[in-house]
mmCIF file of C-alpha atoms in Angstrom:
data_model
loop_
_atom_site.group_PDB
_atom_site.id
_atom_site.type_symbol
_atom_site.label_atom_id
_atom_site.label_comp_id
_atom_site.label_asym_id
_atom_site.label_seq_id
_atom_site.Cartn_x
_atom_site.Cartn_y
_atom_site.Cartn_z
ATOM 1 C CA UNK A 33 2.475 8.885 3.106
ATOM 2 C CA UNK A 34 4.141 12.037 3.351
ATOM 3 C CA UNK A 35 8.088 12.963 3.609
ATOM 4 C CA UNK A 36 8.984 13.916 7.198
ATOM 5 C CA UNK A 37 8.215 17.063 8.707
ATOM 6 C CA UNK A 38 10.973 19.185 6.962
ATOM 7 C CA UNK A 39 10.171 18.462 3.655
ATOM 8 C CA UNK A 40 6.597 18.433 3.869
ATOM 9 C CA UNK A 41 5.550 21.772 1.536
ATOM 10 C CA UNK A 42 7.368 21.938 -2.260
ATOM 11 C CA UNK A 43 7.358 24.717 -4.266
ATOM 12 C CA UNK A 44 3.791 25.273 -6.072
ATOM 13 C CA UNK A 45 3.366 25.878 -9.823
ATOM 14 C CA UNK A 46 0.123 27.659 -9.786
ATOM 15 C CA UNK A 47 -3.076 27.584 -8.990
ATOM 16 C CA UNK A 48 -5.324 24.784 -10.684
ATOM 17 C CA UNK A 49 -9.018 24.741 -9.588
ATOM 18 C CA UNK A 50 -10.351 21.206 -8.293
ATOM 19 C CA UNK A 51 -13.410 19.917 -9.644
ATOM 20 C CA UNK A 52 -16.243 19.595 -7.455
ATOM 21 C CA UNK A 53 -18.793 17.150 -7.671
ATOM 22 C CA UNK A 54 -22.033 15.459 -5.561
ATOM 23 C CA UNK A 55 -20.062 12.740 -3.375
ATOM 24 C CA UNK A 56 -18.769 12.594 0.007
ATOM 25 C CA UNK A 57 -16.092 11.053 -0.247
ATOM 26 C CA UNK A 58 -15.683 9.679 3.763
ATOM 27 C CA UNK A 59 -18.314 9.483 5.998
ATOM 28 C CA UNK A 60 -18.497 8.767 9.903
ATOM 29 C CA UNK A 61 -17.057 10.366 12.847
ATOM 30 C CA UNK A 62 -13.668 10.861 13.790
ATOM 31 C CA UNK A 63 -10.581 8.448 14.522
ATOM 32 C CA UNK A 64 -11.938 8.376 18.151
ATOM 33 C CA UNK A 65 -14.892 6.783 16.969
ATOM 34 C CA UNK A 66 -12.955 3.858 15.092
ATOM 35 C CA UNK A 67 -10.649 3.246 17.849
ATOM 36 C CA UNK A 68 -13.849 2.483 20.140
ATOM 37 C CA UNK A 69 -14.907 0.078 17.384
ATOM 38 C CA UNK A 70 -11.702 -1.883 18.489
ATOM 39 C CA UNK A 71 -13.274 -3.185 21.369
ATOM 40 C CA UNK A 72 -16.521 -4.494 19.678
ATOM 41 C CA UNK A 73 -14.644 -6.189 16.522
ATOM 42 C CA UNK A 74 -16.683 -9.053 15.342
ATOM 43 C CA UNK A 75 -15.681 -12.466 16.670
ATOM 44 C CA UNK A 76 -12.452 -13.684 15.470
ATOM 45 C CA UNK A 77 -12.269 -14.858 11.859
ATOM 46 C CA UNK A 78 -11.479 -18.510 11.131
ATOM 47 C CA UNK A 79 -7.828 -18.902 9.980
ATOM 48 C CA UNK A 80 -7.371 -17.767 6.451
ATOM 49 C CA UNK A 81 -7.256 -20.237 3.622
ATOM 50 C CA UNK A 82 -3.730 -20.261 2.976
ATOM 51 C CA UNK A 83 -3.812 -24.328 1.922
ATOM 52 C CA UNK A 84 -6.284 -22.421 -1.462
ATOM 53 C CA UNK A 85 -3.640 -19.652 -2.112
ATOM 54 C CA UNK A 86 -0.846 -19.270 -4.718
ATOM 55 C CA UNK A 87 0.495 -17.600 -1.452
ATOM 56 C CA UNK A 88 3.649 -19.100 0.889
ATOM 57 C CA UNK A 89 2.320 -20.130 3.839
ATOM 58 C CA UNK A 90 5.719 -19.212 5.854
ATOM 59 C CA UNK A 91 5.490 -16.134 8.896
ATOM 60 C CA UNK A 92 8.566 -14.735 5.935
ATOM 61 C CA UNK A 93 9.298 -14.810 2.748
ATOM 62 C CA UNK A 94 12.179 -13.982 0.752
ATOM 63 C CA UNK A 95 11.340 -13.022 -2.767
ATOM 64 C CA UNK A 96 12.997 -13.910 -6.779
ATOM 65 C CA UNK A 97 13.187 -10.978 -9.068
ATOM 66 C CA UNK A 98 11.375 -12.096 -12.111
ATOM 67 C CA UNK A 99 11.631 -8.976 -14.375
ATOM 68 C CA UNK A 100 13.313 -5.115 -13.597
ATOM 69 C CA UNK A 101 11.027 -1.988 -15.218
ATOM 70 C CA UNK A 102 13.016 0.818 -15.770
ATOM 71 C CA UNK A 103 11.265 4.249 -14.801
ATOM 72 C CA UNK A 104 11.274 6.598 -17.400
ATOM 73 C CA UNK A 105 10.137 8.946 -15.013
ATOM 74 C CA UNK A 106 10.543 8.789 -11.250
ATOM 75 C CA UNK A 107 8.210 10.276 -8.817
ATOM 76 C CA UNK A 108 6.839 10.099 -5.355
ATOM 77 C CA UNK A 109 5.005 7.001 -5.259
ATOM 78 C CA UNK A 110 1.896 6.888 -3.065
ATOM 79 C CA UNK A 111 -0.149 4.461 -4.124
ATOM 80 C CA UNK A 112 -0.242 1.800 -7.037
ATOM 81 C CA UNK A 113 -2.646 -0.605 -8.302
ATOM 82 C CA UNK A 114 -3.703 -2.686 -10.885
ATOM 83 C CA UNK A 115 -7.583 -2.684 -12.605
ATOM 84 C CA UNK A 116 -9.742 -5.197 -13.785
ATOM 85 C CA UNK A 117 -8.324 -4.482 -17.308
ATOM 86 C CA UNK A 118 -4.557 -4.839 -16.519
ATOM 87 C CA UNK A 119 -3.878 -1.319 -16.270
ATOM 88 C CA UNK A 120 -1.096 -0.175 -13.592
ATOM 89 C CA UNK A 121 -2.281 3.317 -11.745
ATOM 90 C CA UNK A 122 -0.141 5.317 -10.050
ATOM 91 C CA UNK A 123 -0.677 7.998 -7.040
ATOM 92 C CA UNK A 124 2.134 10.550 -7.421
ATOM 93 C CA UNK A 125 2.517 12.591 -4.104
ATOM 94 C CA UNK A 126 4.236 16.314 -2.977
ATOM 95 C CA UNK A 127 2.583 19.599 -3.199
ATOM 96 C CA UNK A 128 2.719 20.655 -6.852
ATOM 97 C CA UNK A 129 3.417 17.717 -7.826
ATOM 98 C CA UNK A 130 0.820 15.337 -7.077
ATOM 99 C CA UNK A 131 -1.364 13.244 -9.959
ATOM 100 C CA UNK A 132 -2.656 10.053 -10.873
ATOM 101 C CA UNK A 133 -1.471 8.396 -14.083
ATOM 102 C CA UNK A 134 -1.005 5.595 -15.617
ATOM 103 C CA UNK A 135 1.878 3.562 -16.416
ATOM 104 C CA UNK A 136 2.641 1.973 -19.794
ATOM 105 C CA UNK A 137 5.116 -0.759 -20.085
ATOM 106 C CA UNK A 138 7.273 0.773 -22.836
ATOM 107 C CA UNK A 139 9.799 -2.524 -24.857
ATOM 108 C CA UNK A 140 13.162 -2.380 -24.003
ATOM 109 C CA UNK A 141 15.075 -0.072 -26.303
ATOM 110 C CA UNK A 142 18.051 -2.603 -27.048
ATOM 111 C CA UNK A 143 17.925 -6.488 -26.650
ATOM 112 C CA UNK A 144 20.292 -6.082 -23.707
ATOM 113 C CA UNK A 145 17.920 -3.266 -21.834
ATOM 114 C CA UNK A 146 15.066 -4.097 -19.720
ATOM 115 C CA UNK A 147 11.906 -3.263 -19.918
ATOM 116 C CA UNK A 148 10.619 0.271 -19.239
ATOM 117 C CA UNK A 149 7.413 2.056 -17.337
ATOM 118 C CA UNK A 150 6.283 5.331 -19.158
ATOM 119 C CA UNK A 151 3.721 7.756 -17.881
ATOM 120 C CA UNK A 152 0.962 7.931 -20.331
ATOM 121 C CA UNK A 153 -2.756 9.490 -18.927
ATOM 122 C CA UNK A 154 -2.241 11.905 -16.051
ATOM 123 C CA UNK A 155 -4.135 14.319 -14.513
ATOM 124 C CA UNK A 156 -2.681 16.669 -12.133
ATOM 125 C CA UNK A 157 -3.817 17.385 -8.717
ATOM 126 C CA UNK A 158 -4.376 20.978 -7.377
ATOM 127 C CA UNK A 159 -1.100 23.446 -6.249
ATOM 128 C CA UNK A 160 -2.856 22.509 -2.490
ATOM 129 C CA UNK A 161 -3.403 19.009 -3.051
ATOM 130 C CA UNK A 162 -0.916 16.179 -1.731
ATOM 131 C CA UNK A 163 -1.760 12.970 -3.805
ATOM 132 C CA UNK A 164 -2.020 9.897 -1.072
ATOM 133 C CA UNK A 165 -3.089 6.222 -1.254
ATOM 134 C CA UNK A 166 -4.748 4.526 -4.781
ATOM 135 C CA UNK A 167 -7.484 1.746 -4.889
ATOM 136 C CA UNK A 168 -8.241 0.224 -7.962
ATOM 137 C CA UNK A 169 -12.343 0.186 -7.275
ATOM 138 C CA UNK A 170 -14.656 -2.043 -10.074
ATOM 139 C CA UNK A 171 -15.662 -0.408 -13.529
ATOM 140 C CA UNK A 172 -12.727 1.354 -14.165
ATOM 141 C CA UNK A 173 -12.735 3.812 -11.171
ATOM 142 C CA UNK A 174 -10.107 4.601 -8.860
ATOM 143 C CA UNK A 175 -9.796 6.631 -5.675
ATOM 144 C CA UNK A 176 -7.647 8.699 -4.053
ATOM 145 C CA UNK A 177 -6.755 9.653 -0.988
ATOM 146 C CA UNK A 178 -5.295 13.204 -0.172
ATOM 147 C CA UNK A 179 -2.791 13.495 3.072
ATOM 148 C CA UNK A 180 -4.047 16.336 5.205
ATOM 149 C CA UNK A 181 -6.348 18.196 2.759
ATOM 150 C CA UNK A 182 -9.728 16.391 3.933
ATOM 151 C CA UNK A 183 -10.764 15.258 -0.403
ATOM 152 C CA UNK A 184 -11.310 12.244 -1.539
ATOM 153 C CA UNK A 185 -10.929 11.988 -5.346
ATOM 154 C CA UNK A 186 -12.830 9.543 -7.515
ATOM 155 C CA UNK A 187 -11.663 8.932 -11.470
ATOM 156 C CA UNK A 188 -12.984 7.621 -13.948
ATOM 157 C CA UNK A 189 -10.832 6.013 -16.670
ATOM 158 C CA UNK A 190 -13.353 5.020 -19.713
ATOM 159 C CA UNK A 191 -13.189 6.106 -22.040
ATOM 160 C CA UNK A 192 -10.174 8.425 -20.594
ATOM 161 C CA UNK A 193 -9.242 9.411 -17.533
ATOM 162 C CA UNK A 194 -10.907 11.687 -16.107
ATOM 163 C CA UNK A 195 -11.530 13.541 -12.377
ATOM 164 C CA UNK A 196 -15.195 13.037 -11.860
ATOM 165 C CA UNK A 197 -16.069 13.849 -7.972
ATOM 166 C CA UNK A 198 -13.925 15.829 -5.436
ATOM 167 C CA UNK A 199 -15.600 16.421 -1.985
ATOM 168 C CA UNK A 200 -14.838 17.541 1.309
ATOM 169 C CA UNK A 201 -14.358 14.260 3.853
ATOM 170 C CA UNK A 202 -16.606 14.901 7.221
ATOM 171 C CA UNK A 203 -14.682 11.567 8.953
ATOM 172 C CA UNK A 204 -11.423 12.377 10.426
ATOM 173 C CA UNK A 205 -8.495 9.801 9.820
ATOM 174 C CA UNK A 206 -6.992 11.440 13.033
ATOM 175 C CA UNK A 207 -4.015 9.099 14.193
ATOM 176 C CA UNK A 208 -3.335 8.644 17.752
ATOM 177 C CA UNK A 209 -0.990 10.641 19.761
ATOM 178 C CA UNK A 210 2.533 9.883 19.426
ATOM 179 C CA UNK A 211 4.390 7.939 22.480
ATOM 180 C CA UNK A 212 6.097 10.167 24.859
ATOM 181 C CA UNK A 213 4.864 12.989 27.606
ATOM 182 C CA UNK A 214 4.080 15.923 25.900
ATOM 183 C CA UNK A 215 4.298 14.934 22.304
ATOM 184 C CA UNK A 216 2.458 17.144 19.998
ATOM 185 C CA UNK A 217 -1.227 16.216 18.907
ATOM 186 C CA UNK A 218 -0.840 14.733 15.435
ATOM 187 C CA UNK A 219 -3.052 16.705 12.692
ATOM 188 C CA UNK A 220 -5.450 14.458 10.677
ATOM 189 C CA UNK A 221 -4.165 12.094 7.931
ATOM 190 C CA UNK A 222 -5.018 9.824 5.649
ATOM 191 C CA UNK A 223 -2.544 7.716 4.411
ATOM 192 C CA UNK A 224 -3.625 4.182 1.881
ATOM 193 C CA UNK A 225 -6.266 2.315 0.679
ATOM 194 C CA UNK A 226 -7.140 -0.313 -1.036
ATOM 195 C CA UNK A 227 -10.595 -2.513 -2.175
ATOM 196 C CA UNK A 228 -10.805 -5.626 -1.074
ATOM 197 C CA UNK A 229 -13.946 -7.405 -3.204
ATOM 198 C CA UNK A 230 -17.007 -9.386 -1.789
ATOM 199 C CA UNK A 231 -16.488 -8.887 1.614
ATOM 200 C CA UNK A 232 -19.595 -6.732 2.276
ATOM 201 C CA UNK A 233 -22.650 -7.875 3.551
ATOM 202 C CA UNK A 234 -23.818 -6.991 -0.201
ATOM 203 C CA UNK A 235 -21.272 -8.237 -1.882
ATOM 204 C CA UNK A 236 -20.051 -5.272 -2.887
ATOM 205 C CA UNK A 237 -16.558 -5.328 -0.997
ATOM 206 C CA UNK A 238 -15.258 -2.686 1.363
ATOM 207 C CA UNK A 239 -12.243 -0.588 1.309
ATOM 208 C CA UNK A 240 -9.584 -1.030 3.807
ATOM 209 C CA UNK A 241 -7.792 2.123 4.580
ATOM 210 C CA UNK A 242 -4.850 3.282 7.404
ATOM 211 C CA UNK A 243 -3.723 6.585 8.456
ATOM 212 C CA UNK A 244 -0.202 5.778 10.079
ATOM 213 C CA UNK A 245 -1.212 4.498 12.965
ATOM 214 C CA UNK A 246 -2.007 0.566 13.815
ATOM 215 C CA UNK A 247 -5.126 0.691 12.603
ATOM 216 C CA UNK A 248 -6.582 -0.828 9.738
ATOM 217 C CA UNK A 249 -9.805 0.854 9.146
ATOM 218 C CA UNK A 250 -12.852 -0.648 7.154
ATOM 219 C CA UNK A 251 -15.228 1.373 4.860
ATOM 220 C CA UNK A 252 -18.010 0.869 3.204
ATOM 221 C CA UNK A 253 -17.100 0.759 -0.589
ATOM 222 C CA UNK A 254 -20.296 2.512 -2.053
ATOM 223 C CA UNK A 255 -21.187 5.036 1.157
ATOM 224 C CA UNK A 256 -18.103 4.952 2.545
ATOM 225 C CA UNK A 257 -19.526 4.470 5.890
ATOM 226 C CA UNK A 258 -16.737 3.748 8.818
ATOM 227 C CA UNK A 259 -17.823 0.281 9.533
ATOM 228 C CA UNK A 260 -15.241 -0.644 12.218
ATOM 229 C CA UNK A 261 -11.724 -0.688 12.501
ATOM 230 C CA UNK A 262 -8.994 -3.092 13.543
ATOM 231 C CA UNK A 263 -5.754 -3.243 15.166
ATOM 232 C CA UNK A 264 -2.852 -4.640 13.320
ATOM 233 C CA UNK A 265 -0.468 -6.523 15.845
ATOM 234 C CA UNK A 266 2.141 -9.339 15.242
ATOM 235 C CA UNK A 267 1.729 -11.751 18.044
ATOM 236 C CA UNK A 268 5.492 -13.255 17.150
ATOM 237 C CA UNK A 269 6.847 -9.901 17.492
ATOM 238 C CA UNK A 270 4.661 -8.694 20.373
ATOM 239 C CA UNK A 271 4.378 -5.810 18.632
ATOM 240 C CA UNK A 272 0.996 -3.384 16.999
ATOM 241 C CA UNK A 273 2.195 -2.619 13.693
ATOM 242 C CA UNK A 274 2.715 1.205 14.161
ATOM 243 C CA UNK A 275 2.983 2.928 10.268
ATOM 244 C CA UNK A 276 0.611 1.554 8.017
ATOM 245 C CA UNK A 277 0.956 2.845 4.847
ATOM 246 C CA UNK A 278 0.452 1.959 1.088
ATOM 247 C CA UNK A 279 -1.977 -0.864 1.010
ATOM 248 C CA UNK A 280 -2.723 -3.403 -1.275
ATOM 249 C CA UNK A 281 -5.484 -6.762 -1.457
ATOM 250 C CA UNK A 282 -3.196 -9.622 -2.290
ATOM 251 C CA UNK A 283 -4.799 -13.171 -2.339
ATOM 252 C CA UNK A 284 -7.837 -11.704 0.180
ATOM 253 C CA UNK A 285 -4.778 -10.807 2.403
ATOM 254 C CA UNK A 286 -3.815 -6.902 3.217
ATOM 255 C CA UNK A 287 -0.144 -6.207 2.399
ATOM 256 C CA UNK A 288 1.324 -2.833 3.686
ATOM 257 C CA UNK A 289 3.973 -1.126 3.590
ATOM 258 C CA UNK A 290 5.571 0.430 6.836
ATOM 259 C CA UNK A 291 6.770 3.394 7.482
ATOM 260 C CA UNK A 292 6.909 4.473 11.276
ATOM 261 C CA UNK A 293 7.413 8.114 10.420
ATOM 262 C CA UNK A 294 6.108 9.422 13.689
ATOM 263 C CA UNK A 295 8.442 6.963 15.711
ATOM 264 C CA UNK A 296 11.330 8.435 13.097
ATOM 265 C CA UNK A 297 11.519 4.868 11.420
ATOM 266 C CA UNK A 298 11.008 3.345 8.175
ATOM 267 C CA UNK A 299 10.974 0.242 6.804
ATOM 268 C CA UNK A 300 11.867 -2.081 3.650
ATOM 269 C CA UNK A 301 9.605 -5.348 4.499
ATOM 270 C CA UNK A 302 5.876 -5.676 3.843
ATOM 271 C CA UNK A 303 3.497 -7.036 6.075
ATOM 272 C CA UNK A 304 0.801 -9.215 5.469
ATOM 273 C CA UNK A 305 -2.309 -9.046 7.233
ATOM 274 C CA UNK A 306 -6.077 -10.753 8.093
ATOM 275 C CA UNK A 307 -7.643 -8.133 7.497
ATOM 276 C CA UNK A 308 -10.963 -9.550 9.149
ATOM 277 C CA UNK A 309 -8.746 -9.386 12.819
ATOM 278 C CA UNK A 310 -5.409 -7.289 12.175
ATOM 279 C CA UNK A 311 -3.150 -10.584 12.283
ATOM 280 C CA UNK A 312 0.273 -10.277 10.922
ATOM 281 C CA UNK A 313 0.181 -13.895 8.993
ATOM 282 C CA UNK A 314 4.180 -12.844 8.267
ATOM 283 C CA UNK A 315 6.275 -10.700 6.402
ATOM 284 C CA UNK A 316 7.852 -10.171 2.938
ATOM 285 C CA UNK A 317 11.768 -9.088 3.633
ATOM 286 C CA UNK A 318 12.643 -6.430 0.779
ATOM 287 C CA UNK A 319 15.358 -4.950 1.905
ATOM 288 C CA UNK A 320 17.681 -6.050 -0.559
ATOM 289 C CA UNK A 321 15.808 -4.094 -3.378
ATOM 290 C CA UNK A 322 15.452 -1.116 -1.281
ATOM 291 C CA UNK A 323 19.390 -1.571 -0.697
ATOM 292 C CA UNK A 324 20.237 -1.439 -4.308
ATOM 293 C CA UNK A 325 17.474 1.822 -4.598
ATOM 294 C CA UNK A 326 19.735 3.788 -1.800
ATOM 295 C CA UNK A 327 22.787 3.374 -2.970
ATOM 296 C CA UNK A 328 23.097 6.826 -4.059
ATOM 297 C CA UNK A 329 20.973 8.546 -1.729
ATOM 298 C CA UNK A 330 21.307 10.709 1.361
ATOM 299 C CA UNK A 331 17.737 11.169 2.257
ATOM 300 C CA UNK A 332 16.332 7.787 3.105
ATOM 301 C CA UNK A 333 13.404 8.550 4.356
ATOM 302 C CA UNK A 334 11.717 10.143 1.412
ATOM 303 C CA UNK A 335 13.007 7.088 -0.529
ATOM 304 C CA UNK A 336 11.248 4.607 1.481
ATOM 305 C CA UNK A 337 9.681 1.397 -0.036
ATOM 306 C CA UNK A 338 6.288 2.446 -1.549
ATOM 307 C CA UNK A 339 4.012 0.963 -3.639
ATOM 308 C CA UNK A 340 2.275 -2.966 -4.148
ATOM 309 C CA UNK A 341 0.233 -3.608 -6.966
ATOM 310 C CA UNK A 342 -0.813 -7.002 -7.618
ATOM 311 C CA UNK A 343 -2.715 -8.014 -10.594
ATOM 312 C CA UNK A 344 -5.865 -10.233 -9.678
ATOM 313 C CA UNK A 345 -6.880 -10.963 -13.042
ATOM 314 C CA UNK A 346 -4.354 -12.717 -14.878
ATOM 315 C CA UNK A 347 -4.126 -16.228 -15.249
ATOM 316 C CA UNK A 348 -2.115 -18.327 -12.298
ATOM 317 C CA UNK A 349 1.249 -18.712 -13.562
ATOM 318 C CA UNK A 350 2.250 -22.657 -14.314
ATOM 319 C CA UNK A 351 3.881 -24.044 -11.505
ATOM 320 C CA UNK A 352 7.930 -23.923 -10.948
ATOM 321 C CA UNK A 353 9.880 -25.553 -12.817
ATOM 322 C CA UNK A 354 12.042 -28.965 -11.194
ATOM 323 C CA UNK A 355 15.191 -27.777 -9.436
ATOM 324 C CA UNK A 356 14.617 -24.455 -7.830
ATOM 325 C CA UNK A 357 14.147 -23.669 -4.012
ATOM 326 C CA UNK A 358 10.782 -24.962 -3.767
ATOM 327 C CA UNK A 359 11.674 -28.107 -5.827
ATOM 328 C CA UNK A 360 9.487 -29.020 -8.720
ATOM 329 C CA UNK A 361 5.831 -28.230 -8.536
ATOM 330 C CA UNK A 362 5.152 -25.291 -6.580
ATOM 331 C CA UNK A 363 2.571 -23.122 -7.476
ATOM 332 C CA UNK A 364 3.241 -19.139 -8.232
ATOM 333 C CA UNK A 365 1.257 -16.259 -8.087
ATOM 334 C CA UNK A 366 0.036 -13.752 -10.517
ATOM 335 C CA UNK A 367 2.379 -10.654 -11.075
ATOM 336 C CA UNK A 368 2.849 -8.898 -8.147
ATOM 337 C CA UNK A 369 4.979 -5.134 -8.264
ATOM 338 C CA UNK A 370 6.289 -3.142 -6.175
ATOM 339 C CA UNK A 371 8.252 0.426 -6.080
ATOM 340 C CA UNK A 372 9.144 3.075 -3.552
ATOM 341 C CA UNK A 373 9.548 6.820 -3.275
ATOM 342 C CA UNK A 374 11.245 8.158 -6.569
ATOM 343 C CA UNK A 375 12.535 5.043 -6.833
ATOM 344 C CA UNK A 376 14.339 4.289 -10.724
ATOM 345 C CA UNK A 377 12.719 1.421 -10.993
ATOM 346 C CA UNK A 378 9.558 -1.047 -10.328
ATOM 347 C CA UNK A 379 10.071 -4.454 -9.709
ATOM 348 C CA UNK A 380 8.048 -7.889 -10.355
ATOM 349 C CA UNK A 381 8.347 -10.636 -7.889
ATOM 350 C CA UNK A 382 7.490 -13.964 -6.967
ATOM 351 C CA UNK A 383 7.891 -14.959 -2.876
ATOM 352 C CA UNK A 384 10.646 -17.239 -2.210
ATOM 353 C CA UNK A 385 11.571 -18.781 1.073
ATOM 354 C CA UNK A 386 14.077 -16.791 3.243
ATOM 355 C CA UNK A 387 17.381 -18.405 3.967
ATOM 356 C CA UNK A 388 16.880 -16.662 7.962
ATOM 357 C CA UNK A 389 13.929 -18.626 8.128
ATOM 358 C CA UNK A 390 15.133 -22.460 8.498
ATOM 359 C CA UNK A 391 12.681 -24.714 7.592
ATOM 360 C CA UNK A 392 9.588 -22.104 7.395
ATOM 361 C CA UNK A 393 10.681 -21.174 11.718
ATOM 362 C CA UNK A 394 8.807 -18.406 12.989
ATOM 363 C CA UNK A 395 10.565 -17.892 15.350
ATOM 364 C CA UNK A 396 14.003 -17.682 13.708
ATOM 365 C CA UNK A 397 11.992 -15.321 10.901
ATOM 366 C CA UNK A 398 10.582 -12.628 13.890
ATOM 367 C CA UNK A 399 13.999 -12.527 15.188
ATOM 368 C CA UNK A 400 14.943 -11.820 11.376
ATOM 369 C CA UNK A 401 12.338 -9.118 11.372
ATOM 370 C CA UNK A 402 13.429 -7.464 14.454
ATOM 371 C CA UNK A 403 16.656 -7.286 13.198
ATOM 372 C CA UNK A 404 16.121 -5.776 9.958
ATOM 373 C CA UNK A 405 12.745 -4.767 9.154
ATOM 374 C CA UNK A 406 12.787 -1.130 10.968
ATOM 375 C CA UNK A 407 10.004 -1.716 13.284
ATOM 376 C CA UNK A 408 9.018 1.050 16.055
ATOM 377 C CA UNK A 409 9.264 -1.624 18.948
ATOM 378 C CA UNK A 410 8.204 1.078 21.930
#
């Protein structure tokens, strides 16, 4: 998403024209429309199959940093995902500024250094253009979101990346009004996405998608038809998940990242959703990482955690070895990053269990979340 208000407009660099091409790129009526298809949401999903996942099972999660990647060049993260082939695809965000690119894992230029992410294809977005959300779609395409500009982008990246469509949106990602009497009217947003494979009725998946709010929209991955659209809420915290952000399909779950902006919030821990009903199954607390990230900055919000790519493809990693938290035997999943708002780094992970969280509690880990996860809780 966005930075706050403020900062909202950088300085342009020119004009660049936008191609055009045949698609719409969003179709279906406006936000109003997908909040009514709250109230008809399909009966309630059968309980995810957690006991057939790599995934912990626990309402949170700590995490164990398995590898630091240096960023050669920082930028405004917006969205991030992985392909089919293994490549990492970034959504770079601010007006003249924005792109997609990719990211090349550069070796470490000393046996002491880590690991290092350089930007290698790119192609800029128009002067008038604020890059959003990413999704990784099959075939080696990838679409885009833009914040308040009404395009959606679609690339293709065989043989070489390349813009191929660019259309005007006629669906509205309109959020709803902000809490409080006579709050402004929020303008029309869109703010992630993601694909989330053979869930259609054709087995062609559907895109999941948010615009700030609590809702977790559902598209139609070839039309992109507004099929319905559910509410996120955390029935341990009592809370709808106001903020969704950068979304990504992890294990047939929905991770997000939060960032309350309208509620003047932001947050450093992920939350993982069924994204058949909008239940919070728990949370991923990454507030350490964002902690080291801040140290030397003065405008946190415009730093915020940003940015999950997980990486479907590769082999399951062998299970742990004997001795560490989970004891010997544990499964692990595939490489999973994640990165933030011109943040200096990316970061590979593996979910841990959280020391707040004795013996998997949920309800010591909601009182953790409440604590520290920078939730709007009005």
């Amino acid at each position: 998403m966005a930075p706050k208000a403020r900062k909202l407009r950088g300085q342009g660099r020119g004009s660049r024209a936008t191609e055009a091409g045949a698609r719409v790129w969003l179709a279906g009526g406006a936000i109003a429309a997908a909040v009514a298809l709250v109230a008809c949401v399909r009966r309630r999903s059968a309980a995810p199959p957690l006991a057939a996942s790599p995934l912990r099972a626990d309402y949170l999660s700590g995490f164990e940093l398995e590898e630091t990647l240096t960023r050669e060049e920082a930028a405004f993260t917006q969205g991030l995902c992985i392909d089919d082939s293994g490549a990492l695809w970034e959504s770079v965000g601010h007006y003249g500024r924005s792109a997609v690119r990719q990211l090349v894992r550069a070796p470490p230029s000393s046996g002491a250094a880590p690991a290092a992410l350089r930007v290698g294809a790119s192609v800029p977005l128009a002067d008038e253009l604020f890059g959003e959300g990413l999704a990784c779609l099959p075939d080696g395409q990838l679409l885009q979101l833009t914040w308040r500009e009404g395009l959606g982008l679609q690339y293709a990246t065989r043989p070489a990346l390349a813009l191929a469509r660019a259309r005007a949106l006629r669906g509205e990602f309109r959020s709803p009004a902000p809490a409080g009497a006579g709050a402004p009217a929020r303008p029309r947003e869109m703010w992630g996405v993601a694909f989330l494979p053979s869930a259609g009725a054709d087995g062609g998946g559907v895109l999941v998608a948010s615009n700030g709010s609590s809702l977790l929209l559902h598209l139609h991955a070839r039309s992109l038809r507004l099929l319905r659209a559910v509410r996120v809420v955390d029935a341990a915290l009592g809370l709808a998940i106001e903020g969704l952000n950068e979304l990504e399909v992890v294990e047939g779950e929905v991770w997000a990242n939060v960032y309350p902006m309208w509620q003047r919030t932001h947050s450093a821990c992920v939350a993982r959703i069924w994204p058949d009903d909008g239940r919070v199954l728990g949370w991923v607390d990454l507030t350490a990482l964002a902690r080291t990230e801040r140290a030397a900055v003065t405008d946190a919000y415009n730093n915020v955690l940003n940015g999950i790519a997980y990486n479907h493809t590769a082999p399951e990693p062998p299970p742990r070895a004997a001795g560490g938290a989970d004891g010997g035997g544990a499964r692990r999943h595939r490489p999973l990053l994640v990165t933030g708002k011109n943040w200096g780094a990316a970061y590979r992970i593996q979910l841990a269990p959280h020391a707040a969280a004795q013996a998997g509690s949920t309800a010591a880990g909601a009182a953790h979340v409440r604590r520290v996860c920078g939730l709007y809780a009005g």
